Short mmCIF file of C-alpha atoms and ligand atoms in Angstrom, two decimals:
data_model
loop_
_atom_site.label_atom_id
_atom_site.label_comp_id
_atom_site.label_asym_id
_atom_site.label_seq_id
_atom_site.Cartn_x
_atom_site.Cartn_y
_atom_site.Cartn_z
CA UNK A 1 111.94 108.81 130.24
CA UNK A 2 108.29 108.60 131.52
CA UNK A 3 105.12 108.31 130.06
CA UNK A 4 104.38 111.74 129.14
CA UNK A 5 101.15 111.27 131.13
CA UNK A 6 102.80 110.37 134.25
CA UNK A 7 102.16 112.89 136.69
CA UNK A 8 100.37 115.32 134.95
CA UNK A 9 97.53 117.58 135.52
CA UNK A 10 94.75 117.56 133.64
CA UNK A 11 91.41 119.13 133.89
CA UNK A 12 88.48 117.44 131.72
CA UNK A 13 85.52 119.82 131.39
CA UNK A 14 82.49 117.81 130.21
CA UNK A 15 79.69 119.38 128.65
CA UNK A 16 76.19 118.24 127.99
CA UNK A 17 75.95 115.69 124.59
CA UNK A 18 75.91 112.34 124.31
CA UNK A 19 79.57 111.98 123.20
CA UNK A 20 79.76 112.57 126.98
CA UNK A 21 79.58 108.95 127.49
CA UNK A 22 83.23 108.32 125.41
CA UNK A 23 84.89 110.55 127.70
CA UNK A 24 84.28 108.62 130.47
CA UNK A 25 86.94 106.11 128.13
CA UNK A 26 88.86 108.91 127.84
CA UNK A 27 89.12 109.85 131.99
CA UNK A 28 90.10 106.34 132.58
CA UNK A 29 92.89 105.99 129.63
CA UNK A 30 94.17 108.86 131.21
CA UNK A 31 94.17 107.89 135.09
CA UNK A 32 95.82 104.51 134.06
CA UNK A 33 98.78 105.97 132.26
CA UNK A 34 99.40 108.16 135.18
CA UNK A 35 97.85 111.67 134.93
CA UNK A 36 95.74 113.07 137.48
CA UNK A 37 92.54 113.59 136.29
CA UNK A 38 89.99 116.44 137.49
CA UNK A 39 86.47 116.26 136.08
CA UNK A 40 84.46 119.21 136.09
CA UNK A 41 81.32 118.62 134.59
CA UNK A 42 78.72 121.38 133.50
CA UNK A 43 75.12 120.80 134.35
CA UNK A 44 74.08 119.77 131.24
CA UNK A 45 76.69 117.19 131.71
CA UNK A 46 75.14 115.31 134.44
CA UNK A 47 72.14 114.91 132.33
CA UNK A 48 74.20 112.41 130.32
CA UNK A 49 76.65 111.05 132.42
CA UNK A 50 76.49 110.72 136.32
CA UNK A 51 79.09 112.03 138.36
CA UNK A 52 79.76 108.44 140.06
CA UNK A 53 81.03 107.21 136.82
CA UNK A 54 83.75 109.81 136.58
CA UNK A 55 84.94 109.76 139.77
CA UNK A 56 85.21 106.00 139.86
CA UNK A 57 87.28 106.05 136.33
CA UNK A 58 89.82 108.99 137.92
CA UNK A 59 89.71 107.95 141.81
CA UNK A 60 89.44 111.91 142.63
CA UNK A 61 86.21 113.97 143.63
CA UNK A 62 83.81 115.33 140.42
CA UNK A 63 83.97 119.61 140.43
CA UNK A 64 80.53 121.31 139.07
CA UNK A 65 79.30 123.55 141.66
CA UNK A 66 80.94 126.84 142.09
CA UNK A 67 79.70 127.20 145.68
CA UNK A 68 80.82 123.98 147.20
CA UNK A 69 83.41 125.47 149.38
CA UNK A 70 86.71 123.85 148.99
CA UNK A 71 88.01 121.49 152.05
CA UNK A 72 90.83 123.76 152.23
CA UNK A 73 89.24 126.38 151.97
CA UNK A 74 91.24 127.95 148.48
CA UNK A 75 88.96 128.85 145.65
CA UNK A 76 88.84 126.36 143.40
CA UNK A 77 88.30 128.07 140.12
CA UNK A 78 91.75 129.99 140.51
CA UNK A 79 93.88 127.13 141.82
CA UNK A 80 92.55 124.64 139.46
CA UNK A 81 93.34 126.45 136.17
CA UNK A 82 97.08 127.85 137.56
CA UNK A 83 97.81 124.43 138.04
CA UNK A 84 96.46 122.61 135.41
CA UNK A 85 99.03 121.45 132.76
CA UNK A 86 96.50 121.09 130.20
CA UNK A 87 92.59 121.97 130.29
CA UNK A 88 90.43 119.56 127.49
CA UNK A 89 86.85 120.06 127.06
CA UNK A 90 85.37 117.32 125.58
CA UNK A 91 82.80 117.47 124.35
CA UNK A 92 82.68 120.63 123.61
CA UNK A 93 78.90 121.69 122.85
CA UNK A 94 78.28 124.95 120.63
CA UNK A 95 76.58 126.85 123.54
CA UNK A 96 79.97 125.97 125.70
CA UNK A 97 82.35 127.10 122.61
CA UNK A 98 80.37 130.41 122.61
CA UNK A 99 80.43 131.12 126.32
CA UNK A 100 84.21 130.74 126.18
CA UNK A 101 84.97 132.37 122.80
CA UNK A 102 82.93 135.00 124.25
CA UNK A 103 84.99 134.84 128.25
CA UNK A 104 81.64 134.27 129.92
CA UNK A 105 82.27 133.17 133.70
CA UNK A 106 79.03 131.63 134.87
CA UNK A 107 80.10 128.11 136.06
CA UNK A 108 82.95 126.57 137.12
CA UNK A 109 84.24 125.14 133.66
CA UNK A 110 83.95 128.83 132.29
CA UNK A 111 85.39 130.59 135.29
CA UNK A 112 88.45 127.86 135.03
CA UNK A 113 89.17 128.75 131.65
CA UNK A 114 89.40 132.24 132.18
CA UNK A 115 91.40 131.75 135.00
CA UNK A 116 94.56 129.44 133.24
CA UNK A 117 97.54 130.05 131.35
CA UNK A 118 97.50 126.09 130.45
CA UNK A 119 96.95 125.01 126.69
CA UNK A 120 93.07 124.50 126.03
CA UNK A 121 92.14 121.61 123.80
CA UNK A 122 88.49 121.52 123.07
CA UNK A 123 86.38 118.83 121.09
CA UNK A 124 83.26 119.99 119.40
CA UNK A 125 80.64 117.49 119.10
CA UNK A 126 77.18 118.72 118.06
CA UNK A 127 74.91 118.58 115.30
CA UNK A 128 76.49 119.43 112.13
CA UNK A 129 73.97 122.06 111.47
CA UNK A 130 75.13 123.69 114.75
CA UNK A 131 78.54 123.45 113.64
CA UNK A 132 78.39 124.39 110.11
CA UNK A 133 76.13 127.22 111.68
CA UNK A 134 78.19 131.22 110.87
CA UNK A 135 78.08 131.71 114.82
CA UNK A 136 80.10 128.85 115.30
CA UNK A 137 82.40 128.90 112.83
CA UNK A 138 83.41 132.20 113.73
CA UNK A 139 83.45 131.35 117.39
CA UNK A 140 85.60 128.09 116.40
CA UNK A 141 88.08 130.64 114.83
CA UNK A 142 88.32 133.03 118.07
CA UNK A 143 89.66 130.72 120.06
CA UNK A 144 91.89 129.42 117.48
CA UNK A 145 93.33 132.47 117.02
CA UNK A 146 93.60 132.68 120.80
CA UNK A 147 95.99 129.72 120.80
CA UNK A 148 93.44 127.32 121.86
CA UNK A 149 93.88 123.50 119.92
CA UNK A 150 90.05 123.21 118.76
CA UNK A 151 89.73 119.40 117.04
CA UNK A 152 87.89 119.34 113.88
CA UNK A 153 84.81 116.90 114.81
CA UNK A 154 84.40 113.40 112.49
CA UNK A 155 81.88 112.91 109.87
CA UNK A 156 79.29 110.35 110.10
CA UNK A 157 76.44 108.76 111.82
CA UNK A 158 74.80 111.16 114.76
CA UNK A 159 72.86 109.58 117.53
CA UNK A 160 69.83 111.36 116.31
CA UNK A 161 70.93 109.15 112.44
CA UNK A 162 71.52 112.52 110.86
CA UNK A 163 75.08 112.06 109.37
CA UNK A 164 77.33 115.20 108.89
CA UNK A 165 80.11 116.29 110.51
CA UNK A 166 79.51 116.92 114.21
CA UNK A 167 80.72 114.13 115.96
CA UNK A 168 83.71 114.11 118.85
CA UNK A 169 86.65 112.51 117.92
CA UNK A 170 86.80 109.29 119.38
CA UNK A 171 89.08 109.21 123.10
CA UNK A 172 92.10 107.60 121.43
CA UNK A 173 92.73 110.88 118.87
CA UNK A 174 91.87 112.70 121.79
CA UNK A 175 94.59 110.80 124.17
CA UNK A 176 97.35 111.49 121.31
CA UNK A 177 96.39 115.30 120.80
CA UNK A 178 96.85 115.58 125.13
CA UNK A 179 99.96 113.72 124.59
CA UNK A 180 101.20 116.03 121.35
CA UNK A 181 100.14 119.19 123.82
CA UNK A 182 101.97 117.89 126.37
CA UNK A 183 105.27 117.06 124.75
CA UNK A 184 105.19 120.53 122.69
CA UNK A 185 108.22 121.41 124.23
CA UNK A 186 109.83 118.02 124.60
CA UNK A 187 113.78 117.40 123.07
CA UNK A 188 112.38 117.04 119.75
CA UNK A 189 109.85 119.90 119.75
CA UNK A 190 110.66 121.60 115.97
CA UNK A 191 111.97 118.41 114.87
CA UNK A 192 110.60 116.45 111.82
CA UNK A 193 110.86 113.25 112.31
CA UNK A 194 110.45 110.30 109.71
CA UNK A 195 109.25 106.65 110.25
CA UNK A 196 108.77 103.53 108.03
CA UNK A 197 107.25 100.91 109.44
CA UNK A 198 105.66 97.52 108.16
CA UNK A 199 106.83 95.22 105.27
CA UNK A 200 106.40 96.14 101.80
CA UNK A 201 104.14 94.02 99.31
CA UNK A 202 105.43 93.07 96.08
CA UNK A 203 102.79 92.33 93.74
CA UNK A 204 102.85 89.09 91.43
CA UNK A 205 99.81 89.29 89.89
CA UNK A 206 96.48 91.45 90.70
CA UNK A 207 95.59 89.11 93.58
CA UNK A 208 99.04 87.91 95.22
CA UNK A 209 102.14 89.38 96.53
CA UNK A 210 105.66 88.61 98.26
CA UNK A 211 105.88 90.22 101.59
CA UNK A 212 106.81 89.49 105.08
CA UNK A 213 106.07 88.99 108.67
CA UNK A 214 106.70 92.57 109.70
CA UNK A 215 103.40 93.32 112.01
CA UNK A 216 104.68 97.57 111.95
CA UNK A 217 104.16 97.55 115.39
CA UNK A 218 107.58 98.41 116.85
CA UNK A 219 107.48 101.25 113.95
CA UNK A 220 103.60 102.90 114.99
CA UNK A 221 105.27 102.74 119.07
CA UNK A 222 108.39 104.96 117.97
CA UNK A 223 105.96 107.30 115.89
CA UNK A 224 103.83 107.41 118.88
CA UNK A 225 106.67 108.03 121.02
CA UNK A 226 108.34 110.91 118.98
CA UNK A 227 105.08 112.67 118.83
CA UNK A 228 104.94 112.42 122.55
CA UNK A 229 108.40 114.42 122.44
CA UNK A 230 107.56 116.57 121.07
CA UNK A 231 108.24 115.74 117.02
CA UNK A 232 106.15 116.36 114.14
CA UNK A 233 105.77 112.94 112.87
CA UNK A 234 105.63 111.62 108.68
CA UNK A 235 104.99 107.56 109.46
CA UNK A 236 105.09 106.13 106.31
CA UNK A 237 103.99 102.26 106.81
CA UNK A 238 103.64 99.38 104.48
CA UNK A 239 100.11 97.44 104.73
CA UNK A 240 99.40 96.73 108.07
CA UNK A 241 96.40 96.11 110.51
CA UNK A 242 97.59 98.97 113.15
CA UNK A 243 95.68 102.07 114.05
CA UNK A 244 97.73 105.24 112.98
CA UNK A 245 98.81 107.23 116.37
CA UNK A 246 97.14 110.37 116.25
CA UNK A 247 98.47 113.73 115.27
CA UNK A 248 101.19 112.04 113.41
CA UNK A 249 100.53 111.97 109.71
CA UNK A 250 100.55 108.90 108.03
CA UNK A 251 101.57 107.97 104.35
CA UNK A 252 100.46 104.21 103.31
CA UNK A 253 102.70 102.94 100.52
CA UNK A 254 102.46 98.84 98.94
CA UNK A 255 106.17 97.99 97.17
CA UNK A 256 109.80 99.70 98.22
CA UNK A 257 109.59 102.00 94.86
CA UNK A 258 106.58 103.42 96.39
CA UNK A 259 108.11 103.93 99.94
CA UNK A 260 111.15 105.47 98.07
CA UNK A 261 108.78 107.66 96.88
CA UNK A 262 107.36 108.31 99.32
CA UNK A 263 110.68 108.86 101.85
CA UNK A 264 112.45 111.51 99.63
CA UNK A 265 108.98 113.65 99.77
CA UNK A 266 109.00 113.55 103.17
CA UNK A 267 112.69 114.12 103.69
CA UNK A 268 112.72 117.41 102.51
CA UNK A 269 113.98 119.26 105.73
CA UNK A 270 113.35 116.49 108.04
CA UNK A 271 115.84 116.10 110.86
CA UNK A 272 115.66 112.60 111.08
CA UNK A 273 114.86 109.42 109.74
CA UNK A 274 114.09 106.13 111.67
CA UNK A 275 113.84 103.67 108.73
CA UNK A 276 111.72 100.42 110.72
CA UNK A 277 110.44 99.48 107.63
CA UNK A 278 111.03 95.50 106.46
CA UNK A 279 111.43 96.82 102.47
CA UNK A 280 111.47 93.70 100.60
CA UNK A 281 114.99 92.81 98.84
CA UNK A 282 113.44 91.89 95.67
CA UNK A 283 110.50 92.23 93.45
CA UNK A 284 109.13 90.44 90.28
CA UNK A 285 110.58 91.33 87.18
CA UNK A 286 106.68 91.90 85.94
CA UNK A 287 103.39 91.90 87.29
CA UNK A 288 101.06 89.74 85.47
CA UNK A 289 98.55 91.42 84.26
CA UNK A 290 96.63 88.60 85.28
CA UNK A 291 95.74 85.86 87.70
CA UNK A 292 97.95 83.16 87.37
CA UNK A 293 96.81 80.62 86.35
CA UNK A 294 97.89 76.51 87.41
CA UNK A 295 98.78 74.01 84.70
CA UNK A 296 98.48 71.01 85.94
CA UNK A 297 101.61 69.84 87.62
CA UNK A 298 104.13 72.48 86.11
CA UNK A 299 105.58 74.72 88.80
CA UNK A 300 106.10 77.92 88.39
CA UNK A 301 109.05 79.99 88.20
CA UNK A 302 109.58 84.07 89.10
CA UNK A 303 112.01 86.28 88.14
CA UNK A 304 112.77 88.71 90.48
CA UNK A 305 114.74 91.73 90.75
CA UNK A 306 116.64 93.54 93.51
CA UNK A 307 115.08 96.67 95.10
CA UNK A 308 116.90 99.38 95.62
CA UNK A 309 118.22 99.77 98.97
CA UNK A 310 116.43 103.38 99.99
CA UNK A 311 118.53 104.11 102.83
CA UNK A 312 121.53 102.99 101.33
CA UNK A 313 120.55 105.26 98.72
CA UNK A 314 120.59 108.07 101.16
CA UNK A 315 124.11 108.34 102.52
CA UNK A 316 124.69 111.49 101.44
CA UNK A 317 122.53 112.78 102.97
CA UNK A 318 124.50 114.20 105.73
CA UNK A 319 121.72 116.66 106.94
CA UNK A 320 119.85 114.42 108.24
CA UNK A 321 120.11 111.39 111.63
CA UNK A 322 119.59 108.41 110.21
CA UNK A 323 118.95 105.22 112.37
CA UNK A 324 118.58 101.57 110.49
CA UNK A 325 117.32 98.64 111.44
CA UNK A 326 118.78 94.52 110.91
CA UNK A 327 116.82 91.80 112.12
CA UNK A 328 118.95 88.73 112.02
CA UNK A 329 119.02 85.23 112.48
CA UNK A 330 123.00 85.06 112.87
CA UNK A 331 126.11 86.84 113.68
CA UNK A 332 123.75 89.77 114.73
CA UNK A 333 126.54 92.24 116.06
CA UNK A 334 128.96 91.99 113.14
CA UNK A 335 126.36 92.08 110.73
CA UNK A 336 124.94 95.25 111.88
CA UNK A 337 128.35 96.63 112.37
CA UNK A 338 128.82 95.69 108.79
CA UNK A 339 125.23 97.46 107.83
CA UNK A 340 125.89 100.27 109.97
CA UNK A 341 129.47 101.31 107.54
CA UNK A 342 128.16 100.27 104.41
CA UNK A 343 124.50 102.46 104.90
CA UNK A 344 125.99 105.19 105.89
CA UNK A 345 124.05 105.05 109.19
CA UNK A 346 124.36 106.82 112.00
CA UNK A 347 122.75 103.90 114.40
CA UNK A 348 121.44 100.58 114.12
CA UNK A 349 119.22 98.98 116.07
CA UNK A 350 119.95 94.82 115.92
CA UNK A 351 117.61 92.05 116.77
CA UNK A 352 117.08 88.55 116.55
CA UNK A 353 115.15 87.97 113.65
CA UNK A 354 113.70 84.72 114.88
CA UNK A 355 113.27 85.24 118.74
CA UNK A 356 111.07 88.87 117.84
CA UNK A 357 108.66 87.82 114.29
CA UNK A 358 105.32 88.13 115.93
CA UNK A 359 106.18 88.00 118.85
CA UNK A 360 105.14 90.29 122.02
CA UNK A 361 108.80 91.14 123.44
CA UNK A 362 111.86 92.41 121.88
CA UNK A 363 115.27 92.75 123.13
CA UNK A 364 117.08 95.30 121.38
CA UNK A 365 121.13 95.77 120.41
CA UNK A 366 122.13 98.91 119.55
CA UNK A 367 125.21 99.63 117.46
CA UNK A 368 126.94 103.15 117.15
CA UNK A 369 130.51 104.34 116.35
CA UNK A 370 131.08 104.88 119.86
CA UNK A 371 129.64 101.22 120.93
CA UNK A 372 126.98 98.95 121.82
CA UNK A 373 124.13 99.25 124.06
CA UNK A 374 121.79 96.36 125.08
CA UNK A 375 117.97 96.88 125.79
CA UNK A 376 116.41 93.67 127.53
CA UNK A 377 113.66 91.98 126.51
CA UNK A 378 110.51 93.89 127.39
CA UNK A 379 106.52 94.05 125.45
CA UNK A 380 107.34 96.12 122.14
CA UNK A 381 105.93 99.62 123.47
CA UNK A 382 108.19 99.87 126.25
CA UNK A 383 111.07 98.59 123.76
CA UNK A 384 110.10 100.79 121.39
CA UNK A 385 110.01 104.11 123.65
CA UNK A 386 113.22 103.09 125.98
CA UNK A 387 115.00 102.84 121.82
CA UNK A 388 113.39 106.30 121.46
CA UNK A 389 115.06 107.67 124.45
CA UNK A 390 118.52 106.23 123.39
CA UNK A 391 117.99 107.62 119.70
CA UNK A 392 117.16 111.27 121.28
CA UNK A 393 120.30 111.16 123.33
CA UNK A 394 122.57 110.33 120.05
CA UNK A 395 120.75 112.84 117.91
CA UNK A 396 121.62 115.56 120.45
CA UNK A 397 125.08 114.58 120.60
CA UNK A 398 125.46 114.27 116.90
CA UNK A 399 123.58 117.80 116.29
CA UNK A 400 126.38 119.86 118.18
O1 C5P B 501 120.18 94.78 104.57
P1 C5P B 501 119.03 94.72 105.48
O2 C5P B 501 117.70 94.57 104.78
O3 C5P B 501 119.16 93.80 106.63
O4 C5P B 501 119.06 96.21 106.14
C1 C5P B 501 118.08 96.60 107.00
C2 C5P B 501 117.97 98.11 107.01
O5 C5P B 501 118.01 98.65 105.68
C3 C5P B 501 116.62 98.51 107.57
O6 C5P B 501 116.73 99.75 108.21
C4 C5P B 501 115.78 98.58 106.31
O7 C5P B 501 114.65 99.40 106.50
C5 C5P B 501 116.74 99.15 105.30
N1 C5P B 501 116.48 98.72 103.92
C6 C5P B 501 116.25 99.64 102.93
N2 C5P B 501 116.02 99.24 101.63
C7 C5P B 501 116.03 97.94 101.30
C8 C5P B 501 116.28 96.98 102.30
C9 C5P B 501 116.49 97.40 103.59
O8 C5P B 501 116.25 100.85 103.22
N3 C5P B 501 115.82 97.57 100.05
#
């Protein structure tokens, strides 16, 4: 399957603030991954931002003025919004949340909006006395209860160094709400879907641990990927340097007890569970309670105890599709065959441990009871959504 971008239409009303300047991000993130982007930009917009910009970043002509007659000679407020597949406003000033909550029709933004049966995503960015105001608040919850997706704005520093809660969400968030909006009826919309990603840490003392090379990347991808099909997303990830996709809701554990936790909160009426995760086999017996210390040449030796093996611990649990994962640095297929029985699995994805640690390509062997599939070698993203694709297609066939 495609980007969920690809070849869709969206419409980005801008409105006069000075997050106006991130959209521009925003326009262009969206262009590249394939959507066609139409900017209309409010007067107050073009204060901030010049048109130029915005039609350079989306290679298609900036919309403002409701009296520039159409080269074709349609009227562009009414085409525009019935074809849209998604209208975003971003960022969405008070006065603009009002004139909409309130179906005012005196530009072109306003007159589109009326006009569309698309989903509306809006981003508020204002000062946070504007949007703590009543008026807004209660405007904020019209169009909510309208259906419209209105963002709750982040906290922090405002460009005139007030620092509340008023600012736009920055344009990644914003990419993965589009993309959530857009997949809302993909072949997992209604499904929960559950992730693990990253390597547990074990502690050994308050200062050191035994982990591994697991970078969570391949894990964040598939959560990324589900969301975009339309799944509501639990990642629950091990330390890791990654950004969280956005709209999926994240739960950071250190040690395997703690993802174990963590998994059979989240598996309460999940569908399925996608366990990525590099849990580490063993732990120390005890965590010192200090920093150990060196004694001159002595060594030092740890005891360590197994883990328990979480979604080994799981096979019963018939309700729900579970895929595992085996990295290994020999006899790949029959190991995983072997992992696949004794996990009670219903999938599992093999790789070679050695030829995929930090590096930027994966190929990917995947082991069912019906057979094997290879994915080639490819960057991790694209491995990690063309795996998504193949997981979809077994889940469906398994639910009937
Ligand atoms: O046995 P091995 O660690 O190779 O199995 C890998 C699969 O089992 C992965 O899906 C991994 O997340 C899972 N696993 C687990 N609990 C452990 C070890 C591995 O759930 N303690």
């Amino acid at each position: 399957m495609d980007d969920i971008l690809r070849g869709k239409k969206i419409l980005l009303g801008v409105c006069g603030s000075i997050a106006a300047y991130k959209v521009a991000q925003l326009a262009r993130d969206l262009t590249l991954a394939g959507a066609q982007v139409d900017v209309i930009m409010t007067e107050a917009a073009t204060r901030f931002v010049g048109a130029a910009t915005f039609q350079a970043l989306t290679g298609r002509r900036v919309l403002g003025d409701i009296w520039a007659l159409p080269e074709d000679g349609v009227i562009g407020h009414i085409t525009l919004g019935a074809q849209a597949d998604l209208v975003v406003v971003a960022p969405a000033t008070a006065n603009r949340i009002a004139k909409i909550a309130a179906g005012m029709s005196d530009d072109l933004l306003t007159m589109t909006i009326l006009a569309t049966h698309a989903p509306v995503l809006l981003a508020p960015a204002m000062n946070p006395q504007m949007y703590a105001a009543v008026a807004t608040a209660a405007n904020v919850a019209v169009l909510r209860a309208r259906g419209y997706t209105v963002l709750e704005p982040d906290e922090g520093r405002m460009a005139e160094h007030v620092v509340g809660k008023g600012r736009m969400p920055e344009p990644p968030v914003l990419e993965g709400e589009i993309r959530a909006l857009l997949g809302r009826n993909g072949p997992l919309a209604g499904r929960h879907v559950v992730i693990t990603a990253g390597g547990t840490q074990e502690p050994i003392d308050p200062v050191r641990y035994i982990g591994n090379h697991s970078s969570g990347q391949m894990g964040y991808a598939l959560a990324a990927r589900a969301r975009d099909l339309g799944a509501r997303v639990t990642l629950i990830s091990g330390p890791t340097m990654l950004t969280p996709p956005a709209v999926v809701a994240l739960v950071r554990v250190g040690t395997a007890t703690e993802m174990q936790a963590a998994l059979s909160e989240a598996l309460v009426g999940a569908d399925m569970l996608i366990m990525n995760a590099a849990v580490a086999d063993f732990r120390p017996a005890e965590m010192s309670e200090q920093k150990i210390k060196k004694s001159g040449d002595a060594g030092l030796t740890l005891h360590l105890v197994p883990n328990p093996d979480i979604i080994a611990g799981l096979a019963g649990r018939r309700d729900i599709f579970k895929v595992g994962f085996a990295a290994e640095t020999d006899d790949m297929l029959a190991n995983a065959q072997g992992k696949l029985e004794r996990k009670g699995l219903d999938m599992i994805v093999a790789n070679d441990a050695v030829l995929s640690i930090g590096q930027p390509e994966i190929a990917l062997t995947l082991v069912d009871r019906g057979g094997v599939t290879n994915l080639p070698r490819q960057p991790k993203n694209a491995a990690a959504a063309a795996l998504l694709d193949e997981i979809v297609t077994r889940f469906q066939r398994w639910r009937v």
